[in-house]
Coordinates of C-alpha atoms and ligand atoms in Angstrom, one line a residue:
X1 CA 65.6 100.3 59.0
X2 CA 62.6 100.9 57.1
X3 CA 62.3 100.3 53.3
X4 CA 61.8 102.8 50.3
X5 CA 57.9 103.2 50.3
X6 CA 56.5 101.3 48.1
X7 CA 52.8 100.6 46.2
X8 CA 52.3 96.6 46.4
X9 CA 49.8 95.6 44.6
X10 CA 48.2 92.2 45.6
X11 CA 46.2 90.3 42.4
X12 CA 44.3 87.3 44.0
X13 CA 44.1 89.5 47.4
X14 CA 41.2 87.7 49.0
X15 CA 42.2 84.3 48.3
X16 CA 43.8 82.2 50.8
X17 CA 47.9 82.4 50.4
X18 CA 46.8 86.7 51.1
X19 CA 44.8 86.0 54.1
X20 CA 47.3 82.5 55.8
X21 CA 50.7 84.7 54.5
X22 CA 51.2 87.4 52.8
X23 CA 49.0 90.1 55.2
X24 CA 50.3 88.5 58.7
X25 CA 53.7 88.7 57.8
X26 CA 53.4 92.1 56.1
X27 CA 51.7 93.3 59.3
X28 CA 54.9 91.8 61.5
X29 CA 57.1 93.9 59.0
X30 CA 54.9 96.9 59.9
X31 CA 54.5 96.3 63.0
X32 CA 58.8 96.2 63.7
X33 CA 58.7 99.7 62.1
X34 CA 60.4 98.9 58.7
X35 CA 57.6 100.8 56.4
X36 CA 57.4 104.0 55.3
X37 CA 54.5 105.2 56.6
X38 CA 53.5 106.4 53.4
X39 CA 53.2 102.4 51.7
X40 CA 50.4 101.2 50.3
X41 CA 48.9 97.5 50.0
X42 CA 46.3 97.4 47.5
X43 CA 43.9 94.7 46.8
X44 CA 43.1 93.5 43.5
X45 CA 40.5 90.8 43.1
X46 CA 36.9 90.1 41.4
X47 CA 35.2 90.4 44.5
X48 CA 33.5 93.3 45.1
X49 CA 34.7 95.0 47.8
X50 CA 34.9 98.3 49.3
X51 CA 38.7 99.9 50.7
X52 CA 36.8 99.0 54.3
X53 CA 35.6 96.0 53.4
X54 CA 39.3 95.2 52.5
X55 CA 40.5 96.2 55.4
X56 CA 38.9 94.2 57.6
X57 CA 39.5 91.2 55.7
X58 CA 43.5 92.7 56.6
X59 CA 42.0 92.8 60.4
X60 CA 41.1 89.3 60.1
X61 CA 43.9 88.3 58.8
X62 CA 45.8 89.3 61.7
X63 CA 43.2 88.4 64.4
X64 CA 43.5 84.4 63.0
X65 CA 46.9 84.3 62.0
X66 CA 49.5 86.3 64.1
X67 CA 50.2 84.8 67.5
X68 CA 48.1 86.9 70.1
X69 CA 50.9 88.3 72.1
X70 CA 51.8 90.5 69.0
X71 CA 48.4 91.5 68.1
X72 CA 48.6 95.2 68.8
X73 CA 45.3 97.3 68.9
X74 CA 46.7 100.6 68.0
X75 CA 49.3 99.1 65.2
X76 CA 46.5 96.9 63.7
X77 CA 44.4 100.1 62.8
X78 CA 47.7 101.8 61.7
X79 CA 48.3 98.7 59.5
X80 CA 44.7 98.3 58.1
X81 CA 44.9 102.2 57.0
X82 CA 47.4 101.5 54.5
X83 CA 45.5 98.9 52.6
X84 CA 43.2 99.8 49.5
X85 CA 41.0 97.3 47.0
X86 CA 40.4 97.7 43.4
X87 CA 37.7 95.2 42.2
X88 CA 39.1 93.9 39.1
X89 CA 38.1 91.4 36.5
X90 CA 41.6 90.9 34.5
X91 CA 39.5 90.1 31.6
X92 CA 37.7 93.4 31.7
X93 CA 39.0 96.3 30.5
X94 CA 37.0 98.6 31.8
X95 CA 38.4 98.0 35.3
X96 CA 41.6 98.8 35.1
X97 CA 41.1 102.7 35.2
X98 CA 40.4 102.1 39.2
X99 CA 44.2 101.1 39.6
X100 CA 45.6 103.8 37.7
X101 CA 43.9 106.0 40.6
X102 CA 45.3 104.2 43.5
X103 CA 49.0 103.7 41.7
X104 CA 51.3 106.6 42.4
X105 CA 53.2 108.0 39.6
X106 CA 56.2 108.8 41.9
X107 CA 59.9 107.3 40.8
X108 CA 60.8 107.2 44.4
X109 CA 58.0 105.0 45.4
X110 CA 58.3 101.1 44.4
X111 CA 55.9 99.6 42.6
X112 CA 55.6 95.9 43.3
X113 CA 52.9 93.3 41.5
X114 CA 52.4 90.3 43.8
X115 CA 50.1 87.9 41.6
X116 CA 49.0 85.6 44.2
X117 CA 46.7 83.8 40.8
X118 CA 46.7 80.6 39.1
X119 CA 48.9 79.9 36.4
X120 CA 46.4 81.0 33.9
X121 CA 45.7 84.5 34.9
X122 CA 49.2 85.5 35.1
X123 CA 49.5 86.0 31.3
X124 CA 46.7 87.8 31.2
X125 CA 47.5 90.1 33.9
X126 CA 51.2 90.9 32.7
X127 CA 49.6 92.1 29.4
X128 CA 47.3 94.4 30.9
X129 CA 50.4 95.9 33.3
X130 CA 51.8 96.8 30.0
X131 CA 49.3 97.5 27.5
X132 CA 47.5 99.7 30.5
X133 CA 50.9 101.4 31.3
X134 CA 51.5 100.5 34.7
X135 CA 54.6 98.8 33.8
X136 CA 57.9 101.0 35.0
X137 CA 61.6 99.0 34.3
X138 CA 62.1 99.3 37.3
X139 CA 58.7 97.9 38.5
X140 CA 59.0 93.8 40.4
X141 CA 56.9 91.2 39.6
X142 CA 56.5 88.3 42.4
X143 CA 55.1 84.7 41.2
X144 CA 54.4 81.9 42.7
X145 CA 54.3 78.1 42.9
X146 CA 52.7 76.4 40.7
X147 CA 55.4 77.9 38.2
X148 CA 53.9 74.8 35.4
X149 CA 53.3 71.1 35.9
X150 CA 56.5 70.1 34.0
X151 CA 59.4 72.0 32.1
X152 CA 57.1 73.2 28.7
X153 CA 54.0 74.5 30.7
X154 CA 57.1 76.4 32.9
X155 CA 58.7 77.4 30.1
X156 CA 55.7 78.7 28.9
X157 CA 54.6 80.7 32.0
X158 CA 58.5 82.2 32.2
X159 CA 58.1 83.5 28.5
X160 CA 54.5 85.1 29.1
X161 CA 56.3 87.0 32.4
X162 CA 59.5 87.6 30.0
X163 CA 57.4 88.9 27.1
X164 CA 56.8 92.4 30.0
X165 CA 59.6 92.2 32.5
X166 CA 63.5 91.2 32.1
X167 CA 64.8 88.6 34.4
X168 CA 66.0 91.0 37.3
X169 CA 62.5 92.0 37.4
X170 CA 61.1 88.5 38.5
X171 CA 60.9 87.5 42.0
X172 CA 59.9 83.5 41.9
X173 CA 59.3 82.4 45.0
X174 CA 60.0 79.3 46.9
X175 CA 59.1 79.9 50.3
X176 CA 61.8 77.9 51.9
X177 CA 64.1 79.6 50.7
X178 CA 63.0 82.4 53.1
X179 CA 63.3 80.6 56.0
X180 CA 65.5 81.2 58.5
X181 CA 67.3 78.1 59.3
X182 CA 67.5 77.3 55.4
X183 CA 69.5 80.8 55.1
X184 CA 71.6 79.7 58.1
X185 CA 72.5 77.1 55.8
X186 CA 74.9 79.5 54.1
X187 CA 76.2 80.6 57.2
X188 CA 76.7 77.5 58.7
X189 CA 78.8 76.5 55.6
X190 CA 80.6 79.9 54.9
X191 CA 80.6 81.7 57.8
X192 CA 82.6 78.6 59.3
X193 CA 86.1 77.5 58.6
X194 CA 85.3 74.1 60.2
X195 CA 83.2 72.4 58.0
X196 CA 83.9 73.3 54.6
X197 CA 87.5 71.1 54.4
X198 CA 85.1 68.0 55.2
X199 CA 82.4 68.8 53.5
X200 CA 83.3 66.3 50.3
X201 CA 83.3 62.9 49.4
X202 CA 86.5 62.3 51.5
X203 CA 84.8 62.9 54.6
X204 CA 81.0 62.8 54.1
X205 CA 79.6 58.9 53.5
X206 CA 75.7 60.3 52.5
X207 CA 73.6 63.0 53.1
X208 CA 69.7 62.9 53.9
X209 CA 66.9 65.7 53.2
X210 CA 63.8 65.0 54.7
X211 CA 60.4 67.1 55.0
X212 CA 58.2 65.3 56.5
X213 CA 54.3 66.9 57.0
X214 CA 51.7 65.2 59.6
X215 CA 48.9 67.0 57.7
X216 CA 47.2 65.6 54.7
X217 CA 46.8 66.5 51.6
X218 CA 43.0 65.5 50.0
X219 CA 41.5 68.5 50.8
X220 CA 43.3 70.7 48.7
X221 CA 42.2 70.8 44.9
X222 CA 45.1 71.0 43.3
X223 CA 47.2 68.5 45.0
X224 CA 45.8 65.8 43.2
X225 CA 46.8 66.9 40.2
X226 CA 50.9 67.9 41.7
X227 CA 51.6 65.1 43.9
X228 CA 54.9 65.0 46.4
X229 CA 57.5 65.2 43.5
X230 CA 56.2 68.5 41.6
X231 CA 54.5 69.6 44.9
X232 CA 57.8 69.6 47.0
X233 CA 60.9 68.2 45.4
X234 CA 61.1 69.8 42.2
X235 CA 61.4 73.3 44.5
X236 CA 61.4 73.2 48.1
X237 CA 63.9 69.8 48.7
X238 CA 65.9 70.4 45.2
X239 CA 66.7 74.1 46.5
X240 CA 67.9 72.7 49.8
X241 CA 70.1 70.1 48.5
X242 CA 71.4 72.6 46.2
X243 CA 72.4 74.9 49.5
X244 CA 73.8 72.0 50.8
X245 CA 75.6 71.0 48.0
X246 CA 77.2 74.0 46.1
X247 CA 80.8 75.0 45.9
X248 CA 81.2 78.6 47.4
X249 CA 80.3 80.9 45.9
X250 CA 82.2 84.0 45.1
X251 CA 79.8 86.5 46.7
X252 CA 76.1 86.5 48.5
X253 CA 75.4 88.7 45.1
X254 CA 72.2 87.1 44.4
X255 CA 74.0 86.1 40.6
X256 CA 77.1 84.4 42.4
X257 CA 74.6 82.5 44.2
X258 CA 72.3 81.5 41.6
X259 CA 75.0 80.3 39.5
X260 CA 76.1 77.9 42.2
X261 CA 73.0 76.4 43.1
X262 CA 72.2 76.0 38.9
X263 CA 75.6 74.2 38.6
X264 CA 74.1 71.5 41.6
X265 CA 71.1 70.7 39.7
X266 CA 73.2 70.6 36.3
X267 CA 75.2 68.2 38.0
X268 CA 72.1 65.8 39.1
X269 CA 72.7 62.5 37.3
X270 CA 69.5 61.6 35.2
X271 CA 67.0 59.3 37.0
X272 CA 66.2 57.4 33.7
X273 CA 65.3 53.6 32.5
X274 CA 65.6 51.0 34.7
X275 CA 67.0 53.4 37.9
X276 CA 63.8 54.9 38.0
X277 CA 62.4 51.7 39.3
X278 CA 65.8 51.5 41.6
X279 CA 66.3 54.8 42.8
X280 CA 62.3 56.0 43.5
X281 CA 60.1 54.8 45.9
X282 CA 56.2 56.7 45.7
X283 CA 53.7 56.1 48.1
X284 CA 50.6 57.3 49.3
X285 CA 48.6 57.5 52.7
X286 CA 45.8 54.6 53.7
X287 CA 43.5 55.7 56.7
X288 CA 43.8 53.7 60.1
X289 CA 40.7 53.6 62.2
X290 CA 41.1 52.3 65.8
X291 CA 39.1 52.4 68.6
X292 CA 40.1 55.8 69.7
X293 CA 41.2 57.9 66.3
X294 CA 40.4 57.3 63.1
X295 CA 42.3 59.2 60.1
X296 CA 41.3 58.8 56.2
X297 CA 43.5 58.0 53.6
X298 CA 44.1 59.9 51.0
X299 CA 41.4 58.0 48.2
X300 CA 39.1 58.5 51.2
X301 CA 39.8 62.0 51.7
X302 CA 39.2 62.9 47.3
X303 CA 36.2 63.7 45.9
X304 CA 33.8 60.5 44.3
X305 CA 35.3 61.3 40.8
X306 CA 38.8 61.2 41.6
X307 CA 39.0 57.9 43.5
X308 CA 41.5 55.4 42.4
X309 CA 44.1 58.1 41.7
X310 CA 47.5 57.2 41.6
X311 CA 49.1 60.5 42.8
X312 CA 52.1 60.1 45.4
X313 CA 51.7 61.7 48.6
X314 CA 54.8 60.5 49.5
X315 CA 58.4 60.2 47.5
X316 CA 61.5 58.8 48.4
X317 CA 64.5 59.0 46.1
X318 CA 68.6 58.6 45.8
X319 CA 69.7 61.4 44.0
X320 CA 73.9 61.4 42.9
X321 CA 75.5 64.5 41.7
X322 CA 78.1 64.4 39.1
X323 CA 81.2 66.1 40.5
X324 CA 84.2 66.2 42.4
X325 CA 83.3 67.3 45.7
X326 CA 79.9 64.7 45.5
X327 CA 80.8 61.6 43.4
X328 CA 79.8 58.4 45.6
X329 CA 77.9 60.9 47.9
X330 CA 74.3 59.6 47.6
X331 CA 71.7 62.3 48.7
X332 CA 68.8 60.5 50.5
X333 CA 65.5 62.8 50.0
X334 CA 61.8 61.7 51.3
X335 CA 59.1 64.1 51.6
X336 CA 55.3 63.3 52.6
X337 CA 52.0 63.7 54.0
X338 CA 50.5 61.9 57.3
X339 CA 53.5 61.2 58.6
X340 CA 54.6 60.2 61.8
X341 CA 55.8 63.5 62.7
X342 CA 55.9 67.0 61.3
X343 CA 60.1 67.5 60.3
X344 CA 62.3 68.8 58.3
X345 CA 65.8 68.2 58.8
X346 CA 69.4 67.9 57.1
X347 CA 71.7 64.8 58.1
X348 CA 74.8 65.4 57.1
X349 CA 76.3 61.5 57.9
X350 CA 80.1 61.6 57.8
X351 CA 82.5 58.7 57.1
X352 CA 83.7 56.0 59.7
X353 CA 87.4 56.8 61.5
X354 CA 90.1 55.4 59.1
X355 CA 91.6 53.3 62.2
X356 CA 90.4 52.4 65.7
X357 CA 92.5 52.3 68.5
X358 CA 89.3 51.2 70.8
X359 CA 89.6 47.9 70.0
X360 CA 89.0 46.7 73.8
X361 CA 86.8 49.8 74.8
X362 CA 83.3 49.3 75.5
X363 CA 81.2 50.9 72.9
X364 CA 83.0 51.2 69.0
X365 CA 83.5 54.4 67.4
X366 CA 80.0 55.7 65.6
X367 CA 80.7 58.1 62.1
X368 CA 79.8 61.5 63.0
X369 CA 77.0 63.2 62.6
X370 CA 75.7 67.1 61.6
X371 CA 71.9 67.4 62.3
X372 CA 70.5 70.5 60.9
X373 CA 67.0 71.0 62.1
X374 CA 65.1 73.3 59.7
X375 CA 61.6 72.9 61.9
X376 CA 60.2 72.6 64.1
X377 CA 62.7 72.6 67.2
X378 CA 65.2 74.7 65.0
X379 CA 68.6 73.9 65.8
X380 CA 72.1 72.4 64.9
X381 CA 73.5 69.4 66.2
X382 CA 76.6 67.4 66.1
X383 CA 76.6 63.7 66.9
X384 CA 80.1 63.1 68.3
X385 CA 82.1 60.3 70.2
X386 CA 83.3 60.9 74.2
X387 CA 84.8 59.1 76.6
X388 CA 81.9 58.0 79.5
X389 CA 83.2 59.9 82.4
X390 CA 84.1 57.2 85.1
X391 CA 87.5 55.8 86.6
X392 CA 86.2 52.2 84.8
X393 CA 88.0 51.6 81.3
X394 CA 88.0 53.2 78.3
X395 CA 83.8 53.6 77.2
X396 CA 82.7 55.3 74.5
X397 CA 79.9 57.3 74.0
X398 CA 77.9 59.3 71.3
X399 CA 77.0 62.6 72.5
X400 CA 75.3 65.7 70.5
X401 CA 77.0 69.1 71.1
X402 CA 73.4 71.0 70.5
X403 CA 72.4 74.3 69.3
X404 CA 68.8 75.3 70.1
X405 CA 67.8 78.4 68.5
X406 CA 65.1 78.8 71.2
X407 CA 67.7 78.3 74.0
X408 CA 70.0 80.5 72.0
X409 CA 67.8 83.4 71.2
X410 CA 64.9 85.1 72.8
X411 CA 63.4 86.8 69.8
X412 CA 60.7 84.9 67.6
X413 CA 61.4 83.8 64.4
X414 CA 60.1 85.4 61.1
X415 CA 58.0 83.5 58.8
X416 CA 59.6 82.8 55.6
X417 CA 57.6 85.4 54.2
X418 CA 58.5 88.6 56.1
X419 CA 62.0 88.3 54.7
X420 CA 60.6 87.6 51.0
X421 CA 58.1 90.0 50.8
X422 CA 60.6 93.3 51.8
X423 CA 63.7 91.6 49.9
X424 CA 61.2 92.2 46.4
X425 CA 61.3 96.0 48.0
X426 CA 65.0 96.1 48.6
X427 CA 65.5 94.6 45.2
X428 CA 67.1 91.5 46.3
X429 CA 67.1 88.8 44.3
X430 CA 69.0 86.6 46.4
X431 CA 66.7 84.2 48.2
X432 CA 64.2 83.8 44.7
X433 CA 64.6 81.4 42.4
X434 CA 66.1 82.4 38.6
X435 CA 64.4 81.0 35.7
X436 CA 67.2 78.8 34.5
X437 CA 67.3 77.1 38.1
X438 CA 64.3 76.5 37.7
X439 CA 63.9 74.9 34.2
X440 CA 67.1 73.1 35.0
X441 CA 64.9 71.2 38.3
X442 CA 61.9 70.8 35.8
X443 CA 64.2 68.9 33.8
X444 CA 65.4 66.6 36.2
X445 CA 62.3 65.6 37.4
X446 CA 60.4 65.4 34.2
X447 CA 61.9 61.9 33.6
X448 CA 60.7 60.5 37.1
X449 CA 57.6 61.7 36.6
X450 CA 57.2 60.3 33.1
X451 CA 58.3 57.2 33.9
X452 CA 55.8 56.8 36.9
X453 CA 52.8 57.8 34.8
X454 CA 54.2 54.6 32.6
X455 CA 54.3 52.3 35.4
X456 CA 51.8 49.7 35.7
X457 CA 51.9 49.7 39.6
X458 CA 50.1 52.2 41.6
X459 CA 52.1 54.0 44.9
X460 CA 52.9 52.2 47.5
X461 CA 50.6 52.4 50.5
X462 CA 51.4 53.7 53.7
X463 CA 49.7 54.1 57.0
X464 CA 48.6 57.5 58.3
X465 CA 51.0 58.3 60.9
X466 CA 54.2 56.3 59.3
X467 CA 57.5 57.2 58.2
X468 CA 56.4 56.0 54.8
X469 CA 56.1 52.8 52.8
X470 CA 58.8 50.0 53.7
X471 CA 60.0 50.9 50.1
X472 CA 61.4 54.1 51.1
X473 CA 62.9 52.1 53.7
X474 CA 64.4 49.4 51.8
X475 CA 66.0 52.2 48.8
X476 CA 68.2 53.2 51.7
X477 CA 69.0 49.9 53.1
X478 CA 69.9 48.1 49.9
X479 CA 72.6 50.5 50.8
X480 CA 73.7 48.8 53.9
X481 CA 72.0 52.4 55.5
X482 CA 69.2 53.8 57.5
X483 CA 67.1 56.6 58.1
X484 CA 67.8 59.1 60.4
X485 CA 64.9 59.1 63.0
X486 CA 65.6 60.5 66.5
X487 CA 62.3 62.4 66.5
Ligands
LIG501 C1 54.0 74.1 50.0 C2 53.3 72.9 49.5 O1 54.8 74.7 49.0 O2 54.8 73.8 51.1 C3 52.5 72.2 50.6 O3 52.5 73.2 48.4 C4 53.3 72.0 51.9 O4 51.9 71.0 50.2 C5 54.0 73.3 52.2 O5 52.4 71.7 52.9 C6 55.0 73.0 53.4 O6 55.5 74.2 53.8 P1 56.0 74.4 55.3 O7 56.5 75.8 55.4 O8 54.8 74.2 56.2 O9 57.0 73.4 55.5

């Protein structure tokens, strides 16, 4: 079903999130029929660039970044004719007459600003929308990460966006959020009667959240000044472990949701004092260099100026919420760069039986196990015991009953971005992130990061191509645990 039409309006729309994201999954979107034919994309950067100058870059776009077998001659011209540019210095007033010409005035027609900008600009550029009258109450405003460097500098950017536009108005994006196997989370939990009697300290011994990225990090500028904790915990791991972790919530209004997912991080007990130093493990990559590869580390990988910095590319932590449901539940989280593997998975590690009766089997009981498998290899899988088929004695056996969602279903899955992009059209607010959720996750992590800037010692080293430094391995097995790590 296609969308209301809409005027998006793209600020930063030659930089590289535009070209890697937001135009290949638009054109997807577009090419599955669900535009009114009468949308518009326009451009907005300082470049100066012409409507067909604009529109190849949009041909580009597709050419590098959508998969071949969907690169459609005819629908790629359709798709380039919506898009329009408007060369626009944010600082200059005098530009700003050329968007009032390529804006329609039209009620029915949504008006949408994506700033794809730094921090910085987005002030700026909010001001203009409303001092230059492009600003409609019913207008969206989409913002991205970085959204501040610690809980002030967010505060900060939410009030500069709140100064123009009201809270239902903002569309904060955290792009996992708009995956699809991180919004099966919510129906694996409550579209299933099975899980959610178990799904509590009773039944569940710990949990683990792991991203882990074989790509590195050096190249990009800003990393160095983010690091693994602000760059992927504070949004991306802290909204799954809320998904995982929330009670129910009333509705899939995008409020009823919100609320739950606040409650989580409201509930995270404080990483403070001495726990940082218990509970936190940073690390960050050394090159290898063998006869056949050779991979730099991360100081090798910065520019001359920068080396000897002590940014994480890797963090491990044990984070405990303060409930009912989770007391004594530790959540394991790790995230890095250069890892052994590209992941991203859920374990969901349950308790042991109360009582064996295999006491002369071959092969003791194992706690159950739910893997969810956000990417690659998408799927679901649940670690159970069997008996080994045979006429020999009882032998036990852990077996996965597995869900592959490539098995399951033909159809490719959408990028994250497809969903987010049209959900700011349809006005949902469901899969974005509310300012209070937010500041709340700001505030939790704020401490860690404090306390680490304190610290004497530098990150832990790693090897390229490692699940991490052996702290993040011991912080788990101080617990008389592991890591999950069946590849
Ligand atoms: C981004 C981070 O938000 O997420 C990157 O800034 C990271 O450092 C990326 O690589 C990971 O996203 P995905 O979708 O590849 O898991």
């Amino acid at each position: 079903i296609p969308v209301q039409p809409f005027d998006y309006v793209v600020f930063g729309a030659t930089g590289d999130l535009t070209k890697r994201k937001l135009i290949p999954a638009l054109y997807h979107r577009f090419k599955d029929g669900q535009f009114d034919e009468s949308s518009r994309i326009i451009g907005v950067s300082r470049s100066k660039l012409s409507d067909a100058e604009f529109q190849t870059l949009a041909r580009d776009s597709v050419a590098e970044f959508v998969e071949p077998a969907y690169q459609d001659k005819a629908v790629i011209d359709r798709f380039a004719s919506i898009f329009s540019y408007v060369a626009n210095d944010v600082a200059d007033e005098a530009n700003w007459g050329d968007l009032r010409k390529a804006l329609r005035d039209d009620p029915k027609i949504v008006r949408a600003f994506y700033l794809a900008v730094g921090p910085d600009l987005i002030g700026p550029i909010c001001d203009y929308l409303s001092k230059k009258k492009f600003y409609r109450r019913d207008a969206r405003v989409v913002i991205e990460k970085p959204l501040g460097h610690d809980l002030r500098s967010s505060q900060e950017i939410n009030d500069t966006v709140a100064r123009i536009f009201k809270e239902d108005q903002v569309y904060r994006i955290d792009h996992y959020l708009g995956k699809e196997t991180v919004q099966n989370l919510l129906a694996l939990r409550f579209a299933n009667i099975l899980f959610e009697p178990v799904w509590n300290t009773t039944h569940i011994d710990h949990i683990q959240l792991t991203v882990a990225e074989s790509v590195g990090a050096g190249t990009r500028g800003y990393y160095d000044e983010s690091g693994a904790l602000r760059d992927m915990i504070q949004n991306h791991m802290l909204q799954l472990l809320c998904l995982v972790a929330m009670e129910p919530p009333a509705s899939d209004d995008a409020d009823a949701l919100r609320d739950e997912k606040l409650k989580v991080l409201r509930s995270l007990k404080s990483i403070i004092g001495e726990a940082v130093g218990r509970c936190t493990v940073r690390g960050q990559y050394r090159g290898v260099a063998s006869e056949t590869t050779s991979v730099k580390g991360y100081q090798d990988e910065l520019p001359e100026d920068k080396r000897g910095s002590r940014t994480e590319t890797f963090v491990a932590l044990k984070a405990e919420i303060e409930n009912w449901r989770w007391a004594g539940v530790p959540f394991y989280l790790r995230t890095g760069k250069r890892m052994a593997t590209r992941v991203s998975e859920i374990v969901i590690q349950f308790r042991s039986i109360p009582h064996s009766i295999f006491d002369h089997a071959e092969g003791a009981p194992r706690p159950n196990r739910l893997i969810i498998r956000l990417q690659p290899d998408e799927g679901v899988k649940l670690l159970m015991m069997i008996k080994d088929p045979g006429p020999g004695g009882m032998r036990l056996r852990e077996v996965p009953l597995n869900l592959s969602f490539a098995q399951t279903f033909e159809e490719r899955t959408p990028e994250a971005y497809e969903r987010l992009l049209l959900d700011v059209i349809r006005g949902n607010q469901t899969l974005f992130m509310r300012r209070d959720e937010l500041e709340a996750a700001w505030s939790w992590v704020d401490p860690i990061r404090e306390a680490w800037t304190r610290a004497s010692d530098a990150p832990q080293p790693y090897s390229v191509g490692t699940w991490g430094p052996t702290g993040a391995i011991a912080l788990i097995e101080r617990d008389g645990r592991t890591w999950h790590e069946d590849g």
